[in-house]
PDB file of C-alpha atoms in Angstrom:
ATOM      1  CA  MET Q  23      56.380  38.979 -15.468  1.00  0.00           C
ATOM      2  CA  ILE Q  24      56.562  38.565 -11.607  1.00  0.00           C
ATOM      3  CA  LYS Q  25      54.010  38.197  -9.271  1.00  0.00           C
ATOM      4  CA  ASN Q  26      54.443  38.606  -5.624  1.00  0.00           C
ATOM      5  CA  THR Q  27      52.286  37.080  -2.895  1.00  0.00           C
ATOM      6  CA  LEU Q  28      54.269  38.585   0.157  1.00  0.00           C
ATOM      7  CA  THR Q  29      52.677  41.102   2.283  1.00  0.00           C
ATOM      8  CA  LEU Q  30      55.014  42.959   5.041  1.00  0.00           C
ATOM      9  CA  ASN Q  31      53.466  44.858   8.128  1.00  0.00           C
ATOM     10  CA  ILE Q  32      54.936  48.280   9.028  1.00  0.00           C
ATOM     11  CA  VAL Q  33      54.539  50.246  11.534  1.00  0.00           C
ATOM     12  CA  SER Q  34      53.662  53.974  11.928  1.00  0.00           C
ATOM     13  CA  LEU Q  35      56.107  56.358  10.463  1.00  0.00           C
ATOM     14  CA  LEU Q  36      56.938  59.270  12.182  1.00  0.00           C
ATOM     15  CA  ALA Q  37      56.825  62.923  11.197  1.00  0.00           C
ATOM     16  CA  ALA Q  38      60.222  64.245   9.773  1.00  0.00           C
ATOM     17  CA  ALA Q  39      61.303  67.344  11.355  1.00  0.00           C
ATOM     18  CA  ALA Q  40      64.495  70.445  11.713  1.00  0.00           C
ATOM     19  CA  THR Q  41      68.341  69.496  11.964  1.00  0.00           C
ATOM     20  CA  PRO Q  42      69.088  66.940  13.648  1.00  0.00           C
ATOM     21  CA  VAL Q  43      66.146  65.201  15.388  1.00  0.00           C
ATOM     22  CA  HIS Q  44      66.679  62.408  18.398  1.00  0.00           C
ATOM     23  CA  SER Q  45      63.775  60.405  18.845  1.00  0.00           C
ATOM     24  CA  ALA Q  46      63.172  57.139  20.284  1.00  0.00           C
ATOM     25  CA  GLU Q  47      62.945  55.468  16.717  1.00  0.00           C
ATOM     26  CA  PHE Q  48      64.948  57.559  14.277  1.00  0.00           C
ATOM     27  CA  GLU Q  49      67.542  60.217  13.937  1.00  0.00           C
ATOM     28  CA  VAL Q  50      66.561  62.402  10.760  1.00  0.00           C
ATOM     29  CA  LYS Q  51      69.372  65.097  10.249  1.00  0.00           C
ATOM     30  CA  LYS Q  52      69.775  67.453   7.030  1.00  0.00           C
ATOM     31  CA  VAL Q  53      73.414  67.647   5.934  1.00  0.00           C
ATOM     32  CA  GLU Q  54      74.724  69.657   3.303  1.00  0.00           C
ATOM     33  CA  PHE Q  55      77.594  69.648   0.875  1.00  0.00           C
ATOM     34  CA  LYS Q  56      78.705  71.494  -2.150  1.00  0.00           C
ATOM     35  CA  LEU Q  57      79.755  70.800  -6.162  1.00  0.00           C
ATOM     36  CA  ASP Q  58      81.256  73.421  -8.432  1.00  0.00           C
ATOM     37  CA  ASP Q  59      80.324  76.025  -5.839  1.00  0.00           C
ATOM     38  CA  VAL Q  60      76.517  75.381  -5.120  1.00  0.00           C
ATOM     39  CA  ALA Q  61      74.843  74.301  -2.128  1.00  0.00           C
ATOM     40  CA  TYR Q  62      72.688  71.142  -1.834  1.00  0.00           C
ATOM     41  CA  GLU Q  63      71.174  70.198   1.212  1.00  0.00           C
ATOM     42  CA  SER Q  64      70.433  65.896   1.353  1.00  0.00           C
ATOM     43  CA  ALA Q  65      69.036  64.147   4.486  1.00  0.00           C
ATOM     44  CA  VAL Q  66      69.955  61.030   6.457  1.00  0.00           C
ATOM     45  CA  VAL Q  67      67.800  58.856   8.432  1.00  0.00           C
ATOM     46  CA  HIS Q  68      68.612  55.810  10.740  1.00  0.00           C
ATOM     47  CA  PRO Q  69      67.422  53.649  13.613  1.00  0.00           C
ATOM     48  CA  ALA Q  70      68.359  55.081  17.212  1.00  0.00           C
ATOM     49  CA  GLY Q  71      71.068  53.471  18.318  1.00  0.00           C
ATOM     50  CA  GLY Q  72      71.846  51.225  15.115  1.00  0.00           C
ATOM     51  CA  GLU Q  73      75.486  50.333  14.495  1.00  0.00           C
ATOM     52  CA  ASN Q  74      77.345  48.669  11.173  1.00  0.00           C
ATOM     53  CA  LEU Q  75      74.767  49.229   9.079  1.00  0.00           C
ATOM     54  CA  PRO Q  76      73.870  48.939   5.207  1.00  0.00           C
ATOM     55  CA  GLY Q  77      73.311  52.498   3.330  1.00  0.00           C
ATOM     56  CA  ILE Q  78      70.615  52.929   1.120  1.00  0.00           C
ATOM     57  CA  PHE Q  79      70.876  55.835  -1.135  1.00  0.00           C
ATOM     58  CA  MET Q  80      67.607  57.286  -2.332  1.00  0.00           C
ATOM     59  CA  VAL Q  81      66.742  59.839  -4.936  1.00  0.00           C
ATOM     60  CA  PRO Q  82      63.591  60.983  -4.582  1.00  0.00           C
ATOM     61  CA  ASN Q  83      60.528  61.606  -6.583  1.00  0.00           C
ATOM     62  CA  TRP Q  84      60.281  64.585  -8.458  1.00  0.00           C
ATOM     63  CA  MET Q  85      59.768  66.909  -5.801  1.00  0.00           C
ATOM     64  CA  GLY Q  86      62.602  66.583  -4.606  1.00  0.00           C
ATOM     65  CA  VAL Q  87      63.766  66.508  -0.421  1.00  0.00           C
ATOM     66  CA  THR Q  88      60.420  66.927   1.203  1.00  0.00           C
ATOM     67  CA  ASP Q  89      58.611  65.942   4.515  1.00  0.00           C
ATOM     68  CA  GLY Q  90      57.055  63.164   2.296  1.00  0.00           C
ATOM     69  CA  ALA Q  91      60.600  61.777   0.948  1.00  0.00           C
ATOM     70  CA  ILE Q  92      61.743  61.734   4.385  1.00  0.00           C
ATOM     71  CA  LYS Q  93      58.726  59.743   5.395  1.00  0.00           C
ATOM     72  CA  LYS Q  94      60.095  57.308   2.994  1.00  0.00           C
ATOM     73  CA  ALA Q  95      63.100  57.244   4.506  1.00  0.00           C
ATOM     74  CA  GLN Q  96      62.032  56.183   7.125  1.00  0.00           C
ATOM     75  CA  ARG Q  97      60.061  52.814   6.136  1.00  0.00           C
ATOM     76  CA  VAL Q  98      63.574  52.048   4.865  1.00  0.00           C
ATOM     77  CA  ALA Q  99      65.176  52.738   7.892  1.00  0.00           C
ATOM     78  CA  GLU Q 100      63.443  51.155   9.902  1.00  0.00           C
ATOM     79  CA  MET Q 101      64.089  48.057   7.952  1.00  0.00           C
ATOM     80  CA  GLY Q 102      67.744  48.612   9.331  1.00  0.00           C
ATOM     81  CA  TYR Q 103      69.449  50.551   6.673  1.00  0.00           C
ATOM     82  CA  VAL Q 104      71.260  54.356   6.824  1.00  0.00           C
ATOM     83  CA  VAL Q 105      69.454  56.245   4.312  1.00  0.00           C
ATOM     84  CA  TYR Q 106      70.746  59.080   2.248  1.00  0.00           C
ATOM     85  CA  VAL Q 107      68.280  61.239   0.841  1.00  0.00           C
ATOM     86  CA  ALA Q 108      69.916  63.011  -1.729  1.00  0.00           C
ATOM     87  CA  ASP Q 109      69.385  66.864  -2.858  1.00  0.00           C
ATOM     88  CA  VAL Q 110      70.245  66.156  -6.637  1.00  0.00           C
ATOM     89  CA  TYR Q 111      68.409  69.853  -7.327  1.00  0.00           C
ATOM     90  CA  SER Q 112      70.298  71.957  -5.254  1.00  0.00           C
ATOM     91  CA  LYS Q 113      69.445  73.607  -1.621  1.00  0.00           C
ATOM     92  CA  ASP Q 114      67.762  76.657  -3.363  1.00  0.00           C
ATOM     93  CA  VAL Q 115      65.637  74.598  -6.017  1.00  0.00           C
ATOM     94  CA  ARG Q 116      62.646  73.134  -4.010  1.00  0.00           C
ATOM     95  CA  PRO Q 117      59.291  72.542  -6.163  1.00  0.00           C
ATOM     96  CA  ALA Q 118      56.574  74.388  -4.571  1.00  0.00           C
ATOM     97  CA  GLY Q 119      54.447  72.281  -7.125  1.00  0.00           C
ATOM     98  CA  PRO Q 120      53.934  69.712 -10.323  1.00  0.00           C
ATOM     99  CA  ASP Q 121      54.833  72.397 -12.331  1.00  0.00           C
ATOM    100  CA  GLU Q 122      58.144  73.214 -10.697  1.00  0.00           C
ATOM    101  CA  ALA Q 123      58.901  70.189  -9.644  1.00  0.00           C
ATOM    102  CA  GLY Q 124      58.561  69.146 -13.747  1.00  0.00           C
ATOM    103  CA  ALA Q 125      60.851  71.714 -14.882  1.00  0.00           C
ATOM    104  CA  ALA Q 126      63.792  70.986 -12.562  1.00  0.00           C
ATOM    105  CA  ALA Q 127      63.217  66.732 -13.869  1.00  0.00           C
ATOM    106  CA  THR Q 128      63.104  67.599 -16.867  1.00  0.00           C
ATOM    107  CA  ALA Q 129      66.200  69.845 -16.728  1.00  0.00           C
ATOM    108  CA  LEU Q 130      68.406  66.837 -15.455  1.00  0.00           C
ATOM    109  CA  ARG Q 131      66.579  64.473 -17.784  1.00  0.00           C
ATOM    110  CA  GLU Q 132      67.911  66.446 -20.553  1.00  0.00           C
ATOM    111  CA  ASP Q 133      71.705  67.012 -19.324  1.00  0.00           C
ATOM    112  CA  ARG Q 134      72.696  62.881 -18.266  1.00  0.00           C
ATOM    113  CA  PRO Q 135      76.243  63.876 -17.547  1.00  0.00           C
ATOM    114  CA  GLU Q 136      74.616  66.662 -15.194  1.00  0.00           C
ATOM    115  CA  MET Q 137      72.080  63.647 -13.392  1.00  0.00           C
ATOM    116  CA  ARG Q 138      75.852  61.770 -12.919  1.00  0.00           C
ATOM    117  CA  LYS Q 139      77.710  64.568 -11.750  1.00  0.00           C
ATOM    118  CA  ARG Q 140      75.290  65.616  -9.007  1.00  0.00           C
ATOM    119  CA  THR Q 141      74.569  61.798  -7.879  1.00  0.00           C
ATOM    120  CA  THR Q 142      78.029  60.960  -8.071  1.00  0.00           C
ATOM    121  CA  ALA Q 143      78.541  63.559  -5.656  1.00  0.00           C
ATOM    122  CA  ALA Q 144      75.970  62.924  -3.448  1.00  0.00           C
ATOM    123  CA  LEU Q 145      76.506  59.411  -3.097  1.00  0.00           C
ATOM    124  CA  GLU Q 146      80.517  60.874  -2.260  1.00  0.00           C
ATOM    125  CA  HIS Q 147      78.971  63.173   0.565  1.00  0.00           C
ATOM    126  CA  PHE Q 148      77.385  60.065   1.420  1.00  0.00           C
ATOM    127  CA  ARG Q 149      80.610  57.290   2.021  1.00  0.00           C
ATOM    128  CA  SER Q 150      82.564  60.933   3.412  1.00  0.00           C
ATOM    129  CA  MET Q 151      79.955  60.808   6.480  1.00  0.00           C
ATOM    130  CA  ALA Q 152      81.028  57.260   7.547  1.00  0.00           C
ATOM    131  CA  ASP Q 153      82.791  58.429  10.872  1.00  0.00           C
ATOM    132  CA  ASP Q 154      79.412  59.935  11.797  1.00  0.00           C
ATOM    133  CA  LEU Q 155      77.088  57.365  10.822  1.00  0.00           C
ATOM    134  CA  PRO Q 156      76.596  53.640  11.615  1.00  0.00           C
ATOM    135  CA  LEU Q 157      77.442  52.983   7.960  1.00  0.00           C
ATOM    136  CA  LYS Q 158      78.943  49.417   6.623  1.00  0.00           C
ATOM    137  CA  THR Q 159      80.272  51.762   3.942  1.00  0.00           C
ATOM    138  CA  ASP Q 160      81.530  48.695   1.789  1.00  0.00           C
ATOM    139  CA  SER Q 161      77.605  47.582   1.959  1.00  0.00           C
ATOM    140  CA  ILE Q 162      75.521  50.403  -0.111  1.00  0.00           C
ATOM    141  CA  GLY Q 163      72.907  50.445  -2.476  1.00  0.00           C
ATOM    142  CA  ALA Q 164      70.575  52.679  -4.427  1.00  0.00           C
ATOM    143  CA  ILE Q 165      67.003  53.076  -4.430  1.00  0.00           C
ATOM    144  CA  GLY Q 166      64.477  56.136  -6.249  1.00  0.00           C
ATOM    145  CA  PHE Q 167      61.349  56.619  -7.145  1.00  0.00           C
ATOM    146  CA  CYS Q 168      59.359  58.026 -10.045  1.00  0.00           C
ATOM    147  CA  PHE Q 169      62.527  60.467 -11.184  1.00  0.00           C
ATOM    148  CA  GLY Q 170      64.534  59.036  -8.720  1.00  0.00           C
ATOM    149  CA  GLY Q 171      64.151  56.313 -10.089  1.00  0.00           C
ATOM    150  CA  GLY Q 172      65.703  57.014 -13.672  1.00  0.00           C
ATOM    151  CA  ALA Q 173      68.535  58.765 -11.459  1.00  0.00           C
ATOM    152  CA  ILE Q 174      69.265  55.709  -9.934  1.00  0.00           C
ATOM    153  CA  LEU Q 175      69.591  53.660 -13.081  1.00  0.00           C
ATOM    154  CA  GLU Q 176      71.445  56.062 -14.910  1.00  0.00           C
ATOM    155  CA  MET Q 177      73.642  55.818 -11.853  1.00  0.00           C
ATOM    156  CA  ALA Q 178      74.449  52.440 -12.525  1.00  0.00           C
ATOM    157  CA  ARG Q 179      74.707  52.860 -16.437  1.00  0.00           C
ATOM    158  CA  ALA Q 180      77.176  55.172 -15.560  1.00  0.00           C
ATOM    159  CA  GLY Q 181      79.240  52.203 -13.827  1.00  0.00           C
ATOM    160  CA  ALA Q 182      78.489  53.368  -9.781  1.00  0.00           C
ATOM    161  CA  ASP Q 183      80.332  50.865  -7.609  1.00  0.00           C
ATOM    162  CA  LEU Q 184      77.331  49.425  -5.462  1.00  0.00           C
ATOM    163  CA  LYS Q 185      75.703  46.285  -4.727  1.00  0.00           C
ATOM    164  CA  GLY Q 186      72.684  46.802  -6.270  1.00  0.00           C
ATOM    165  CA  PHE Q 187      69.909  49.386  -7.493  1.00  0.00           C
ATOM    166  CA  VAL Q 188      66.300  49.724  -7.001  1.00  0.00           C
ATOM    167  CA  SER Q 189      63.825  51.330  -8.984  1.00  0.00           C
ATOM    168  CA  PHE Q 190      60.005  51.697  -7.662  1.00  0.00           C
ATOM    169  CA  HIS Q 191      57.828  53.334 -10.870  1.00  0.00           C
ATOM    170  CA  GLY Q 192      61.077  55.066 -12.318  1.00  0.00           C
ATOM    171  CA  ASP Q 193      61.696  55.968 -16.097  1.00  0.00           C
ATOM    172  CA  LEU Q 194      63.290  53.026 -18.143  1.00  0.00           C
ATOM    173  CA  LEU Q 195      64.630  54.929 -21.265  1.00  0.00           C
ATOM    174  CA  SER Q 196      67.635  56.753 -21.467  1.00  0.00           C
ATOM    175  CA  PRO Q 197      69.940  58.211 -24.462  1.00  0.00           C
ATOM    176  CA  THR Q 198      72.490  55.852 -23.469  1.00  0.00           C
ATOM    177  CA  LEU Q 199      70.382  52.818 -22.647  1.00  0.00           C
ATOM    178  CA  ALA Q 200      71.868  50.876 -24.679  1.00  0.00           C
ATOM    179  CA  GLY Q 201      75.328  51.889 -24.911  1.00  0.00           C
ATOM    180  CA  ASP Q 202      75.917  51.926 -21.257  1.00  0.00           C
ATOM    181  CA  SER Q 203      74.177  48.875 -20.332  1.00  0.00           C
ATOM    182  CA  GLY Q 204      77.017  46.986 -20.258  1.00  0.00           C
ATOM    183  CA  LYS Q 205      78.774  48.985 -17.721  1.00  0.00           C
ATOM    184  CA  ILE Q 206      76.622  48.308 -14.758  1.00  0.00           C
ATOM    185  CA  GLN Q 207      78.154  46.838 -12.174  1.00  0.00           C
ATOM    186  CA  GLY Q 208      75.272  46.012  -8.966  1.00  0.00           C
ATOM    187  CA  SER Q 209      72.323  44.115  -9.410  1.00  0.00           C
ATOM    188  CA  VAL Q 210      69.265  45.941 -10.788  1.00  0.00           C
ATOM    189  CA  LEU Q 211      65.439  45.582 -10.021  1.00  0.00           C
ATOM    190  CA  VAL Q 212      63.294  47.524 -11.129  1.00  0.00           C
ATOM    191  CA  LEU Q 213      59.462  47.687  -9.801  1.00  0.00           C
ATOM    192  CA  HIS Q 214      57.077  48.833 -12.371  1.00  0.00           C
ATOM    193  CA  GLY Q 215      53.618  49.583 -12.102  1.00  0.00           C
ATOM    194  CA  ALA Q 216      51.920  47.259 -15.348  1.00  0.00           C
ATOM    195  CA  ALA Q 217      49.100  49.858 -15.773  1.00  0.00           C
ATOM    196  CA  ASP Q 218      51.529  52.980 -15.691  1.00  0.00           C
ATOM    197  CA  PRO Q 219      50.824  55.193 -18.246  1.00  0.00           C
ATOM    198  CA  TYR Q 220      54.170  57.277 -18.258  1.00  0.00           C
ATOM    199  CA  VAL Q 221      56.249  54.135 -18.498  1.00  0.00           C
ATOM    200  CA  PRO Q 222      54.226  52.183 -21.391  1.00  0.00           C
ATOM    201  CA  ALA Q 223      54.988  48.636 -22.562  1.00  0.00           C
ATOM    202  CA  GLU Q 224      57.636  49.325 -25.140  1.00  0.00           C
ATOM    203  CA  ASP Q 225      59.739  51.281 -22.871  1.00  0.00           C
ATOM    204  CA  VAL Q 226      59.939  48.158 -20.700  1.00  0.00           C
ATOM    205  CA  ASN Q 227      60.807  46.074 -23.786  1.00  0.00           C
ATOM    206  CA  ALA Q 228      63.416  48.405 -24.566  1.00  0.00           C
ATOM    207  CA  PHE Q 229      64.818  48.123 -20.965  1.00  0.00           C
ATOM    208  CA  GLU Q 230      64.536  44.406 -20.833  1.00  0.00           C
ATOM    209  CA  ALA Q 231      66.060  44.236 -24.281  1.00  0.00           C
ATOM    210  CA  ALA Q 232      69.366  46.492 -23.139  1.00  0.00           C
ATOM    211  CA  MET Q 233      69.846  44.060 -19.704  1.00  0.00           C
ATOM    212  CA  THR Q 234      69.169  41.111 -21.605  1.00  0.00           C
ATOM    213  CA  LYS Q 235      72.414  42.598 -23.829  1.00  0.00           C
ATOM    214  CA  ALA Q 236      74.521  43.444 -21.358  1.00  0.00           C
ATOM    215  CA  GLU Q 237      74.116  40.018 -20.009  1.00  0.00           C
ATOM    216  CA  LYS Q 238      73.070  41.459 -16.368  1.00  0.00           C
ATOM    217  CA  ASP Q 239      71.300  40.668 -12.966  1.00  0.00           C
ATOM    218  CA  TRP Q 240      68.462  42.197 -13.360  1.00  0.00           C
ATOM    219  CA  GLN Q 241      65.152  41.417 -12.498  1.00  0.00           C
ATOM    220  CA  LEU Q 242      61.365  43.495 -13.362  1.00  0.00           C
ATOM    221  CA  VAL Q 243      58.524  43.084 -10.949  1.00  0.00           C
ATOM    222  CA  SER Q 244      55.304  44.120 -12.913  1.00  0.00           C
ATOM    223  CA  PHE Q 245      52.372  44.963 -10.410  1.00  0.00           C
ATOM    224  CA  GLY Q 246      49.168  44.244 -12.152  1.00  0.00           C
ATOM    225  CA  GLY Q 247      46.828  47.251 -11.886  1.00  0.00           C
ATOM    226  CA  ALA Q 248      49.275  49.267 -10.308  1.00  0.00           C
ATOM    227  CA  VAL Q 249      49.605  52.609 -12.083  1.00  0.00           C
ATOM    228  CA  HIS Q 250      52.492  55.240 -11.544  1.00  0.00           C
ATOM    229  CA  SER Q 251      53.652  56.564  -8.247  1.00  0.00           C
ATOM    230  CA  PHE Q 252      51.777  53.248  -6.134  1.00  0.00           C
ATOM    231  CA  THR Q 253      54.225  54.013  -3.552  1.00  0.00           C
ATOM    232  CA  ASP Q 254      53.557  57.192  -2.922  1.00  0.00           C
ATOM    233  CA  PRO Q 255      50.508  57.996  -0.235  1.00  0.00           C
ATOM    234  CA  THR Q 256      49.860  61.348  -1.909  1.00  0.00           C
ATOM    235  CA  ALA Q 257      48.880  60.125  -5.072  1.00  0.00           C
ATOM    236  CA  ASN Q 258      45.333  60.724  -5.804  1.00  0.00           C
ATOM    237  CA  ASN Q 259      44.936  60.809  -9.848  1.00  0.00           C
ATOM    238  CA  PRO Q 260      43.057  57.557 -11.411  1.00  0.00           C
ATOM    239  CA  GLY Q 261      44.209  55.984 -14.167  1.00  0.00           C
ATOM    240  CA  GLN Q 262      48.042  58.315 -14.183  1.00  0.00           C
ATOM    241  CA  ALA Q 263      49.511  58.403 -10.796  1.00  0.00           C
ATOM    242  CA  GLN Q 264      47.739  56.723  -7.564  1.00  0.00           C
ATOM    243  CA  TYR Q 265      48.655  55.299  -4.598  1.00  0.00           C
ATOM    244  CA  ASP Q 266      47.992  51.224  -4.049  1.00  0.00           C
ATOM    245  CA  GLU Q 267      48.904  49.914  -0.822  1.00  0.00           C
ATOM    246  CA  THR Q 268      48.920  46.505  -1.661  1.00  0.00           C
ATOM    247  CA  SER Q 269      51.665  46.494  -4.171  1.00  0.00           C
ATOM    248  CA  ALA Q 270      53.293  49.056  -2.009  1.00  0.00           C
ATOM    249  CA  LYS Q 271      53.520  46.836   0.455  1.00  0.00           C
ATOM    250  CA  ARG Q 272      55.254  43.729  -1.943  1.00  0.00           C
ATOM    251  CA  ALA Q 273      57.441  46.342  -3.631  1.00  0.00           C
ATOM    252  CA  PHE Q 274      59.367  47.448  -0.028  1.00  0.00           C
ATOM    253  CA  ASN Q 275      59.422  43.659   0.583  1.00  0.00           C
ATOM    254  CA  TYR Q 276      60.775  43.111  -2.645  1.00  0.00           C
ATOM    255  CA  MET Q 277      63.273  45.702  -2.146  1.00  0.00           C
ATOM    256  CA  HIS Q 278      64.145  44.572   1.322  1.00  0.00           C
ATOM    257  CA  SER Q 279      65.067  40.100   0.253  1.00  0.00           C
ATOM    258  CA  PHE Q 280      66.916  41.996  -2.706  1.00  0.00           C
ATOM    259  CA  PHE Q 281      69.124  44.176  -0.345  1.00  0.00           C
ATOM    260  CA  GLN Q 282      69.064  41.436   2.445  1.00  0.00           C
ATOM    261  CA  GLU Q 283      71.285  39.187  -0.377  1.00  0.00           C
ATOM    262  CA  GLN Q 284      73.198  42.041  -1.801  1.00  0.00           C
ATOM    263  CA  LEU Q 285      74.183  43.652   0.794  1.00  0.00           C
TER     264      LEU Q 285
END
């Protein structure tokens, strides 16, 4: 376990807006792609006026591409990245609450090949936009939150050609954990709440064992006292899923340091 003592000052976040949006600080736009004749609507966020920036492929939490997810992307973009917020549900699936989000996320968790297929298509879409973005196409990493954290680890186990993968309070178990961890190409950083009831110690131990056996470059940082969703300002379910400002700042600082090295 690693204890972080660094802090990061984050400026105020701008509210997400319609397609496209130009502000003094960010450019935000919604972008569409199709997979199997189904439309998906992702979002791209980057600093206004930026040039030749590394890219971050982001899978949001189980609520999908929401205003909250775009605000989180802005938090990352202000560090100097082009952030692609991936829609892995489809344009017509926009969960209205936890029940619908749970159903959408569970459907993909139970169909890992489909999860991989959708994240791969979204990543290809991101790369295809290079001429329209200030993006260094050879310097792309991936991040994910909760459900999205598990999704990007699944991408890694599928052999996605990315520099690094960062999971924030994400799922660590997978039917392919033991068999596919050896396919990971980039470095892996897991940012985990030590008191997360949804990712218990046995899941952490299984993940660590699989990664150690695969002899990959990985780290797991465990934040004492933090539970699930500790980077989500709207999470307020004590002991289950709750925002922790200090842990969130430290986690984003770890992410930025990791990508400065990898990208």
